[in-house]
Amino acid sequence: MATNILREKLKADEPTLCTHVHNIWPSMAEIIGHSGLFDYIEFEAEYAPFGLFELENFCRAVELHGMSAMIKIDQEPRRFLAQRSIGAGFHSVLFADVRTVDDAKECVGSTRAEVSESAGTHGVATRRAFWMARGGSLSYGGSPEFVQALDDIVVAFMVEKKPAVDHLEEILSVPGVDIVQWGPYDYGMSIGRPGAAAAGDAQIKAVERQVIETCLRLGIVPRAEIDTPEEAKYYMDLGVRHFAIGTDTDVYFDWLRRTGETMRSAMSADL
């Protein structure tokens, strides 16, 4: 498997920066890579259409530029999506809708090899990420290197449901949890207050802080999703050092709206 940049950064206790994409076009990954500024790209598969061939081609493009790829997957079917994504070349999996300790164990287990005395459920799989890394040697599947590559997969959880917040310490105590991402909008819905997070609700913001502080106390990496660099200071003051900034669809829409409004105004003034 190609070098897991995200895992190496976490081992070295270095900060990381990623950006989100809904567009799995490989050239989009190359555009991001050419900037030379991002450690990994998160493909938000929970929200976007994709096929198995596209996952492989996206990861190829990411690897060409010395980055890692993360995939955010739906709550079902977790195991299938996680294992096929890892086989395509994704170095990390962000699991949505984790609610319980059993959910956490299932998610981590789907990324780990099924070896003796292990809770892993990932069997031998001669998929692109493994045998291509050995120059076409299909024997890589099931080898010690295969098991190690699976152990290095970075496991991230969305903490976005009330049950997850209520049982956060137990969930974070599951071996193999690396990163937590707070989900305010889902959390607001799960406590019966849809739309509250978008309005900057103080209670939801307080729970976010509680989640971040719990992660830091237990040695789990909290990651913050932000839209602008100015938003980072609040999180950095709390001790957060890992960030995901921007989404391709939002960036494009905001540019279209600003530029379109300016052009429409100029065109109207010229009439």
PDB file of C-alpha atoms in Angstrom:
ATOM      1  CA  MET A   1       0.000   0.000   0.000  1.00  0.00           C
ATOM      2  CA  ALA A   2       1.231   3.527  -0.701  1.00  0.00           C
ATOM      3  CA  THR A   3       2.610   5.480   2.266  1.00  0.00           C
ATOM      4  CA  ASN A   4      -0.179   6.505   4.599  1.00  0.00           C
ATOM      5  CA  ILE A   5       0.666  10.201   4.914  1.00  0.00           C
ATOM      6  CA  LEU A   6      -2.043  10.893   7.477  1.00  0.00           C
ATOM      7  CA  ARG A   7      -0.908   8.035   9.721  1.00  0.00           C
ATOM      8  CA  GLU A   8       2.698   9.216   9.498  1.00  0.00           C
ATOM      9  CA  LYS A   9       1.682  12.752  10.466  1.00  0.00           C
ATOM     10  CA  LEU A  10      -0.302  11.473  13.441  1.00  0.00           C
ATOM     11  CA  LYS A  11       2.619   9.332  14.600  1.00  0.00           C
ATOM     12  CA  ALA A  12       4.918  12.350  14.394  1.00  0.00           C
ATOM     13  CA  ASP A  13       2.382  14.489  16.298  1.00  0.00           C
ATOM     14  CA  GLU A  14       2.290  16.964  13.418  1.00  0.00           C
ATOM     15  CA  PRO A  15      -0.739  19.133  12.541  1.00  0.00           C
ATOM     16  CA  THR A  16      -2.691  18.231   9.423  1.00  0.00           C
ATOM     17  CA  LEU A  17      -4.791  20.050   6.865  1.00  0.00           C
ATOM     18  CA  CYS A  18      -7.329  18.649   4.437  1.00  0.00           C
ATOM     19  CA  THR A  19     -10.097  19.867   2.177  1.00  0.00           C
ATOM     20  CA  HIS A  20     -13.421  18.259   1.223  1.00  0.00           C
ATOM     21  CA  VAL A  21     -14.618  17.277  -2.234  1.00  0.00           C
ATOM     22  CA  HIS A  22     -17.915  15.994  -3.576  1.00  0.00           C
ATOM     23  CA  ASN A  23     -16.447  15.726  -7.071  1.00  0.00           C
ATOM     24  CA  ILE A  24     -14.422  12.535  -7.442  1.00  0.00           C
ATOM     25  CA  TRP A  25     -12.932  13.569 -10.805  1.00  0.00           C
ATOM     26  CA  PRO A  26      -9.208  12.632 -10.508  1.00  0.00           C
ATOM     27  CA  SER A  27      -8.141  15.959 -11.973  1.00  0.00           C
ATOM     28  CA  MET A  28      -9.742  17.688  -8.990  1.00  0.00           C
ATOM     29  CA  ALA A  29      -7.408  15.719  -6.737  1.00  0.00           C
ATOM     30  CA  GLU A  30      -4.489  16.778  -8.931  1.00  0.00           C
ATOM     31  CA  ILE A  31      -5.497  20.458  -8.737  1.00  0.00           C
ATOM     32  CA  ILE A  32      -5.484  20.211  -4.952  1.00  0.00           C
ATOM     33  CA  GLY A  33      -2.193  18.328  -5.031  1.00  0.00           C
ATOM     34  CA  HIS A  34      -0.527  20.941  -7.216  1.00  0.00           C
ATOM     35  CA  SER A  35      -1.135  23.510  -4.470  1.00  0.00           C
ATOM     36  CA  GLY A  36       1.300  21.593  -2.298  1.00  0.00           C
ATOM     37  CA  LEU A  37      -0.563  22.683   0.833  1.00  0.00           C
ATOM     38  CA  PHE A  38      -2.789  19.769   1.842  1.00  0.00           C
ATOM     39  CA  ASP A  39      -1.921  16.526   3.619  1.00  0.00           C
ATOM     40  CA  TYR A  40      -5.036  14.669   2.546  1.00  0.00           C
ATOM     41  CA  ILE A  41      -8.341  15.035   0.723  1.00  0.00           C
ATOM     42  CA  GLU A  42     -11.670  13.930   2.148  1.00  0.00           C
ATOM     43  CA  PHE A  43     -14.135  12.585  -0.401  1.00  0.00           C
ATOM     44  CA  GLU A  44     -17.588  13.054   1.111  1.00  0.00           C
ATOM     45  CA  ALA A  45     -19.084   9.900  -0.319  1.00  0.00           C
ATOM     46  CA  GLU A  46     -22.014  10.174   2.080  1.00  0.00           C
ATOM     47  CA  TYR A  47     -23.312  13.035  -0.063  1.00  0.00           C
ATOM     48  CA  ALA A  48     -22.056  12.316  -3.584  1.00  0.00           C
ATOM     49  CA  PRO A  49     -22.517   9.656  -6.264  1.00  0.00           C
ATOM     50  CA  PHE A  50     -19.579   7.375  -7.027  1.00  0.00           C
ATOM     51  CA  GLY A  51     -18.583   4.003  -8.421  1.00  0.00           C
ATOM     52  CA  LEU A  52     -15.857   1.534  -7.469  1.00  0.00           C
ATOM     53  CA  PHE A  53     -13.768   2.374 -10.544  1.00  0.00           C
ATOM     54  CA  GLU A  54     -13.913   6.059  -9.617  1.00  0.00           C
ATOM     55  CA  LEU A  55     -12.646   5.372  -6.102  1.00  0.00           C
ATOM     56  CA  GLU A  56      -9.531   3.687  -7.493  1.00  0.00           C
ATOM     57  CA  ASN A  57      -8.797   6.422 -10.032  1.00  0.00           C
ATOM     58  CA  PHE A  58      -9.263   9.132  -7.416  1.00  0.00           C
ATOM     59  CA  CYS A  59      -6.773   7.445  -5.087  1.00  0.00           C
ATOM     60  CA  ARG A  60      -4.251   7.075  -7.904  1.00  0.00           C
ATOM     61  CA  ALA A  61      -4.365  10.817  -8.494  1.00  0.00           C
ATOM     62  CA  VAL A  62      -4.049  11.562  -4.769  1.00  0.00           C
ATOM     63  CA  GLU A  63      -1.004   9.308  -4.442  1.00  0.00           C
ATOM     64  CA  LEU A  64       0.747  10.998  -7.375  1.00  0.00           C
ATOM     65  CA  HIS A  65       0.936  14.182  -5.317  1.00  0.00           C
ATOM     66  CA  GLY A  66       2.151  12.726  -2.026  1.00  0.00           C
ATOM     67  CA  MET A  67      -1.165  13.002  -0.217  1.00  0.00           C
ATOM     68  CA  SER A  68      -3.549  10.590   1.472  1.00  0.00           C
ATOM     69  CA  ALA A  69      -7.268  10.165   0.861  1.00  0.00           C
ATOM     70  CA  MET A  70     -10.056   9.918   3.434  1.00  0.00           C
ATOM     71  CA  ILE A  71     -13.578   8.795   2.613  1.00  0.00           C
ATOM     72  CA  LYS A  72     -16.683   9.709   4.583  1.00  0.00           C
ATOM     73  CA  ILE A  73     -19.194   6.888   4.333  1.00  0.00           C
ATOM     74  CA  ASP A  74     -22.851   6.312   5.140  1.00  0.00           C
ATOM     75  CA  GLN A  75     -23.926   4.396   8.220  1.00  0.00           C
ATOM     76  CA  GLU A  76     -25.012   1.502   5.979  1.00  0.00           C
ATOM     77  CA  PRO A  77     -23.486  -0.608   4.571  1.00  0.00           C
ATOM     78  CA  ARG A  78     -20.474   0.340   6.673  1.00  0.00           C
ATOM     79  CA  ARG A  79     -18.338  -2.761   6.307  1.00  0.00           C
ATOM     80  CA  PHE A  80     -18.714  -3.056   2.547  1.00  0.00           C
ATOM     81  CA  LEU A  81     -18.007   0.621   1.898  1.00  0.00           C
ATOM     82  CA  ALA A  82     -15.061   0.755   4.298  1.00  0.00           C
ATOM     83  CA  GLN A  83     -13.360  -2.337   2.952  1.00  0.00           C
ATOM     84  CA  ARG A  84     -13.838  -1.526  -0.725  1.00  0.00           C
ATOM     85  CA  SER A  85     -12.593   2.013  -0.095  1.00  0.00           C
ATOM     86  CA  ILE A  86      -9.479   0.753   1.662  1.00  0.00           C
ATOM     87  CA  GLY A  87      -8.922  -1.654  -1.201  1.00  0.00           C
ATOM     88  CA  ALA A  88      -9.161   1.249  -3.648  1.00  0.00           C
ATOM     89  CA  GLY A  89      -6.429   3.117  -1.781  1.00  0.00           C
ATOM     90  CA  PHE A  90      -8.088   5.278   0.865  1.00  0.00           C
ATOM     91  CA  HIS A  91      -5.863   5.544   3.938  1.00  0.00           C
ATOM     92  CA  SER A  92      -8.574   6.685   6.320  1.00  0.00           C
ATOM     93  CA  VAL A  93     -12.298   6.206   6.810  1.00  0.00           C
ATOM     94  CA  LEU A  94     -14.657   8.696   8.441  1.00  0.00           C
ATOM     95  CA  PHE A  95     -17.684   6.826   9.764  1.00  0.00           C
ATOM     96  CA  ALA A  96     -20.925   8.800   9.984  1.00  0.00           C
ATOM     97  CA  ASP A  97     -23.689   8.320  12.555  1.00  0.00           C
ATOM     98  CA  VAL A  98     -21.776   6.475  15.270  1.00  0.00           C
ATOM     99  CA  ARG A  99     -24.117   6.163  18.252  1.00  0.00           C
ATOM    100  CA  THR A 100     -22.929   3.353  20.524  1.00  0.00           C
ATOM    101  CA  VAL A 101     -19.880   1.414  21.668  1.00  0.00           C
ATOM    102  CA  ASP A 102     -21.029  -1.474  19.480  1.00  0.00           C
ATOM    103  CA  ASP A 103     -21.134   0.884  16.483  1.00  0.00           C
ATOM    104  CA  ALA A 104     -17.577   1.979  17.281  1.00  0.00           C
ATOM    105  CA  LYS A 105     -16.340  -1.605  17.547  1.00  0.00           C
ATOM    106  CA  GLU A 106     -17.997  -2.532  14.257  1.00  0.00           C
ATOM    107  CA  CYS A 107     -16.439   0.435  12.470  1.00  0.00           C
ATOM    108  CA  VAL A 108     -12.920  -0.180  13.760  1.00  0.00           C
ATOM    109  CA  GLY A 109     -13.244  -3.912  13.172  1.00  0.00           C
ATOM    110  CA  SER A 110     -14.168  -3.431   9.524  1.00  0.00           C
ATOM    111  CA  THR A 111     -10.777  -1.791   8.917  1.00  0.00           C
ATOM    112  CA  ARG A 112      -8.626  -4.343  10.772  1.00  0.00           C
ATOM    113  CA  ALA A 113      -7.416  -7.756   9.690  1.00  0.00           C
ATOM    114  CA  GLU A 114      -9.204 -10.790  11.054  1.00  0.00           C
ATOM    115  CA  VAL A 115      -6.257 -12.343  12.849  1.00  0.00           C
ATOM    116  CA  SER A 116      -6.092 -14.438  16.013  1.00  0.00           C
ATOM    117  CA  GLU A 117      -7.402 -12.637  19.109  1.00  0.00           C
ATOM    118  CA  SER A 118      -8.436  -9.650  17.032  1.00  0.00           C
ATOM    119  CA  ALA A 119     -11.804  -7.960  16.701  1.00  0.00           C
ATOM    120  CA  GLY A 120     -11.037  -7.276  13.045  1.00  0.00           C
ATOM    121  CA  THR A 121     -13.356  -8.502  10.312  1.00  0.00           C
ATOM    122  CA  HIS A 122     -11.279  -7.631   7.202  1.00  0.00           C
ATOM    123  CA  GLY A 123     -10.262 -10.776   5.350  1.00  0.00           C
ATOM    124  CA  VAL A 124      -7.664 -11.296   2.642  1.00  0.00           C
ATOM    125  CA  ALA A 125      -8.454  -9.071  -0.322  1.00  0.00           C
ATOM    126  CA  THR A 126      -6.200  -8.781  -3.367  1.00  0.00           C
ATOM    127  CA  ARG A 127      -7.454  -5.338  -4.285  1.00  0.00           C
ATOM    128  CA  ARG A 128      -5.724  -2.484  -6.030  1.00  0.00           C
ATOM    129  CA  ALA A 129      -4.222  -0.773  -2.967  1.00  0.00           C
ATOM    130  CA  PHE A 130      -2.396  -3.902  -1.873  1.00  0.00           C
ATOM    131  CA  TRP A 131      -1.125  -5.856  -4.830  1.00  0.00           C
ATOM    132  CA  MET A 132      -0.297  -2.827  -6.985  1.00  0.00           C
ATOM    133  CA  ALA A 133       1.932  -1.538  -4.194  1.00  0.00           C
ATOM    134  CA  ARG A 134       4.032  -4.660  -4.595  1.00  0.00           C
ATOM    135  CA  GLY A 135       4.477  -4.353  -8.342  1.00  0.00           C
ATOM    136  CA  GLY A 136       1.661  -6.773  -9.072  1.00  0.00           C
ATOM    137  CA  SER A 137       2.527  -9.407  -6.477  1.00  0.00           C
ATOM    138  CA  LEU A 138      -0.812 -10.877  -5.504  1.00  0.00           C
ATOM    139  CA  SER A 139       0.819 -12.676  -2.568  1.00  0.00           C
ATOM    140  CA  TYR A 140       0.605  -9.381  -0.642  1.00  0.00           C
ATOM    141  CA  GLY A 141      -2.919 -10.273   0.422  1.00  0.00           C
ATOM    142  CA  GLY A 142      -2.847 -11.942   3.829  1.00  0.00           C
ATOM    143  CA  SER A 143       0.845 -11.243   4.440  1.00  0.00           C
ATOM    144  CA  PRO A 144       2.247  -9.520   7.543  1.00  0.00           C
ATOM    145  CA  GLU A 145       2.542  -6.356   5.414  1.00  0.00           C
ATOM    146  CA  PHE A 146      -1.139  -6.625   4.571  1.00  0.00           C
ATOM    147  CA  VAL A 147      -2.063  -6.844   8.251  1.00  0.00           C
ATOM    148  CA  GLN A 148       0.183  -3.883   9.088  1.00  0.00           C
ATOM    149  CA  ALA A 149      -1.321  -1.769   6.304  1.00  0.00           C
ATOM    150  CA  LEU A 150      -4.777  -2.391   7.762  1.00  0.00           C
ATOM    151  CA  ASP A 151      -3.541  -1.567  11.271  1.00  0.00           C
ATOM    152  CA  ASP A 152      -2.325   1.768   9.859  1.00  0.00           C
ATOM    153  CA  ILE A 153      -5.718   2.751   8.430  1.00  0.00           C
ATOM    154  CA  VAL A 154      -6.812   5.909  10.234  1.00  0.00           C
ATOM    155  CA  VAL A 155     -10.270   5.530  11.784  1.00  0.00           C
ATOM    156  CA  ALA A 156     -12.326   8.678  12.269  1.00  0.00           C
ATOM    157  CA  PHE A 157     -15.789   9.035  13.787  1.00  0.00           C
ATOM    158  CA  MET A 158     -18.465  11.653  13.385  1.00  0.00           C
ATOM    159  CA  VAL A 159     -19.772  12.512  16.860  1.00  0.00           C
ATOM    160  CA  GLU A 160     -23.104  13.965  15.841  1.00  0.00           C
ATOM    161  CA  LYS A 161     -25.835  12.093  17.682  1.00  0.00           C
ATOM    162  CA  LYS A 162     -27.071  12.535  21.241  1.00  0.00           C
ATOM    163  CA  PRO A 163     -26.351   8.903  22.235  1.00  0.00           C
ATOM    164  CA  ALA A 164     -22.750   9.327  21.068  1.00  0.00           C
ATOM    165  CA  VAL A 165     -22.312  12.440  23.203  1.00  0.00           C
ATOM    166  CA  ASP A 166     -23.979  10.732  26.179  1.00  0.00           C
ATOM    167  CA  HIS A 167     -21.538   7.792  25.929  1.00  0.00           C
ATOM    168  CA  LEU A 168     -18.545   9.611  24.483  1.00  0.00           C
ATOM    169  CA  GLU A 169     -15.884   8.354  26.872  1.00  0.00           C
ATOM    170  CA  GLU A 170     -16.894   4.715  26.380  1.00  0.00           C
ATOM    171  CA  ILE A 171     -16.868   5.146  22.591  1.00  0.00           C
ATOM    172  CA  LEU A 172     -13.470   6.828  22.600  1.00  0.00           C
ATOM    173  CA  SER A 173     -12.103   4.018  24.760  1.00  0.00           C
ATOM    174  CA  VAL A 174     -12.592   1.519  21.920  1.00  0.00           C
ATOM    175  CA  PRO A 175      -9.076   0.628  20.679  1.00  0.00           C
ATOM    176  CA  GLY A 176      -8.355   1.958  17.205  1.00  0.00           C
ATOM    177  CA  VAL A 177     -10.243   5.269  17.292  1.00  0.00           C
ATOM    178  CA  ASP A 178      -7.915   7.972  15.941  1.00  0.00           C
ATOM    179  CA  ILE A 179      -9.898  11.101  15.048  1.00  0.00           C
ATOM    180  CA  VAL A 180     -13.225  12.641  16.048  1.00  0.00           C
ATOM    181  CA  GLN A 181     -15.139  15.165  13.968  1.00  0.00           C
ATOM    182  CA  TRP A 182     -18.012  17.078  15.560  1.00  0.00           C
ATOM    183  CA  GLY A 183     -21.284  17.245  13.597  1.00  0.00           C
ATOM    184  CA  PRO A 184     -23.396  20.141  14.925  1.00  0.00           C
ATOM    185  CA  TYR A 185     -26.247  19.956  12.417  1.00  0.00           C
ATOM    186  CA  ASP A 186     -26.992  16.288  12.993  1.00  0.00           C
ATOM    187  CA  TYR A 187     -26.631  16.808  16.720  1.00  0.00           C
ATOM    188  CA  GLY A 188     -29.157  19.622  16.654  1.00  0.00           C
ATOM    189  CA  MET A 189     -31.609  17.367  14.833  1.00  0.00           C
ATOM    190  CA  SER A 190     -30.995  14.485  17.230  1.00  0.00           C
ATOM    191  CA  ILE A 191     -31.961  16.625  20.233  1.00  0.00           C
ATOM    192  CA  GLY A 192     -35.125  17.842  18.527  1.00  0.00           C
ATOM    193  CA  ARG A 193     -33.814  21.255  17.478  1.00  0.00           C
ATOM    194  CA  PRO A 194     -33.252  21.137  13.724  1.00  0.00           C
ATOM    195  CA  GLY A 195     -31.649  24.284  12.367  1.00  0.00           C
ATOM    196  CA  ALA A 196     -30.344  25.427  15.750  1.00  0.00           C
ATOM    197  CA  ALA A 197     -26.691  24.791  14.873  1.00  0.00           C
ATOM    198  CA  ALA A 198     -26.904  26.924  11.736  1.00  0.00           C
ATOM    199  CA  ALA A 199     -28.166  29.771  13.915  1.00  0.00           C
ATOM    200  CA  GLY A 200     -25.109  29.523  16.171  1.00  0.00           C
ATOM    201  CA  ASP A 201     -26.935  27.975  19.117  1.00  0.00           C
ATOM    202  CA  ALA A 202     -24.920  28.440  22.329  1.00  0.00           C
ATOM    203  CA  GLN A 203     -25.918  25.084  23.820  1.00  0.00           C
ATOM    204  CA  ILE A 204     -24.723  23.163  20.769  1.00  0.00           C
ATOM    205  CA  LYS A 205     -21.498  25.157  20.733  1.00  0.00           C
ATOM    206  CA  ALA A 206     -20.955  24.251  24.392  1.00  0.00           C
ATOM    207  CA  VAL A 207     -21.400  20.546  23.622  1.00  0.00           C
ATOM    208  CA  GLU A 208     -18.875  20.863  20.799  1.00  0.00           C
ATOM    209  CA  ARG A 209     -16.361  22.281  23.271  1.00  0.00           C
ATOM    210  CA  GLN A 210     -17.125  19.442  25.680  1.00  0.00           C
ATOM    211  CA  VAL A 211     -16.462  16.884  22.915  1.00  0.00           C
ATOM    212  CA  ILE A 212     -13.159  18.524  21.952  1.00  0.00           C
ATOM    213  CA  GLU A 213     -11.962  18.732  25.543  1.00  0.00           C
ATOM    214  CA  THR A 214     -12.910  15.090  26.172  1.00  0.00           C
ATOM    215  CA  CYS A 215     -10.987  13.986  23.082  1.00  0.00           C
ATOM    216  CA  LEU A 216      -7.872  15.882  24.130  1.00  0.00           C
ATOM    217  CA  ARG A 217      -8.052  14.477  27.656  1.00  0.00           C
ATOM    218  CA  LEU A 218      -8.318  10.909  26.351  1.00  0.00           C
ATOM    219  CA  GLY A 219      -5.604  11.279  23.709  1.00  0.00           C
ATOM    220  CA  ILE A 220      -7.941  11.215  20.692  1.00  0.00           C
ATOM    221  CA  VAL A 221      -7.378  13.729  17.901  1.00  0.00           C
ATOM    222  CA  PRO A 222     -10.209  16.259  17.502  1.00  0.00           C
ATOM    223  CA  ARG A 223     -10.532  17.732  14.016  1.00  0.00           C
ATOM    224  CA  ALA A 224     -12.361  20.963  13.230  1.00  0.00           C
ATOM    225  CA  GLU A 225     -14.212  21.674   9.997  1.00  0.00           C
ATOM    226  CA  ILE A 226     -13.987  25.349   9.044  1.00  0.00           C
ATOM    227  CA  ASP A 227     -14.749  27.543   6.040  1.00  0.00           C
ATOM    228  CA  THR A 228     -12.127  30.257   6.504  1.00  0.00           C
ATOM    229  CA  PRO A 229      -8.701  30.503   8.188  1.00  0.00           C
ATOM    230  CA  GLU A 230     -10.115  33.105  10.559  1.00  0.00           C
ATOM    231  CA  GLU A 231     -12.351  30.450  12.127  1.00  0.00           C
ATOM    232  CA  ALA A 232      -9.332  28.380  13.164  1.00  0.00           C
ATOM    233  CA  LYS A 233      -8.238  30.561  16.087  1.00  0.00           C
ATOM    234  CA  TYR A 234     -11.127  29.535  18.334  1.00  0.00           C
ATOM    235  CA  TYR A 235     -10.227  25.870  17.868  1.00  0.00           C
ATOM    236  CA  MET A 236      -6.483  26.383  18.092  1.00  0.00           C
ATOM    237  CA  ASP A 237      -6.985  28.116  21.440  1.00  0.00           C
ATOM    238  CA  LEU A 238      -8.742  24.937  22.626  1.00  0.00           C
ATOM    239  CA  GLY A 239      -5.787  22.814  21.496  1.00  0.00           C
ATOM    240  CA  VAL A 240      -7.047  21.609  18.105  1.00  0.00           C
ATOM    241  CA  ARG A 241      -4.273  21.125  15.536  1.00  0.00           C
ATOM    242  CA  HIS A 242      -6.073  19.273  12.760  1.00  0.00           C
ATOM    243  CA  PHE A 243      -8.370  21.010  10.297  1.00  0.00           C
ATOM    244  CA  ALA A 244     -10.570  20.372   7.272  1.00  0.00           C
ATOM    245  CA  ILE A 245     -11.231  23.575   5.365  1.00  0.00           C
ATOM    246  CA  GLY A 246     -13.672  24.224   2.556  1.00  0.00           C
ATOM    247  CA  THR A 247     -15.742  22.068   0.200  1.00  0.00           C
ATOM    248  CA  ASP A 248     -15.498  22.176  -3.578  1.00  0.00           C
ATOM    249  CA  THR A 249     -19.242  22.670  -4.108  1.00  0.00           C
ATOM    250  CA  ASP A 250     -19.410  25.555  -1.620  1.00  0.00           C
ATOM    251  CA  VAL A 251     -16.323  27.223  -3.068  1.00  0.00           C
ATOM    252  CA  TYR A 252     -17.725  27.027  -6.580  1.00  0.00           C
ATOM    253  CA  PHE A 253     -21.203  28.218  -5.574  1.00  0.00           C
ATOM    254  CA  ASP A 254     -19.855  31.156  -3.553  1.00  0.00           C
ATOM    255  CA  TRP A 255     -17.663  32.238  -6.480  1.00  0.00           C
ATOM    256  CA  LEU A 256     -20.569  31.972  -8.916  1.00  0.00           C
ATOM    257  CA  ARG A 257     -22.863  33.971  -6.660  1.00  0.00           C
ATOM    258  CA  ARG A 258     -20.366  36.765  -5.977  1.00  0.00           C
ATOM    259  CA  THR A 259     -19.147  36.999  -9.547  1.00  0.00           C
ATOM    260  CA  GLY A 260     -22.601  36.607 -11.055  1.00  0.00           C
ATOM    261  CA  GLU A 261     -24.064  39.349  -8.866  1.00  0.00           C
ATOM    262  CA  THR A 262     -21.205  41.696  -9.784  1.00  0.00           C
ATOM    263  CA  MET A 263     -21.650  40.991 -13.476  1.00  0.00           C
ATOM    264  CA  ARG A 264     -25.446  41.331 -13.363  1.00  0.00           C
ATOM    265  CA  SER A 265     -25.068  44.664 -11.581  1.00  0.00           C
ATOM    266  CA  ALA A 266     -22.564  45.892 -14.180  1.00  0.00           C
ATOM    267  CA  MET A 267     -24.771  44.734 -17.044  1.00  0.00           C
ATOM    268  CA  SER A 268     -27.858  46.448 -15.553  1.00  0.00           C
ATOM    269  CA  ALA A 269     -25.979  49.712 -15.078  1.00  0.00           C
ATOM    270  CA  ASP A 270     -24.958  49.645 -18.724  1.00  0.00           C
ATOM    271  CA  LEU A 271     -28.580  49.448 -19.988  1.00  0.00           C
TER     272      LEU A 271
END
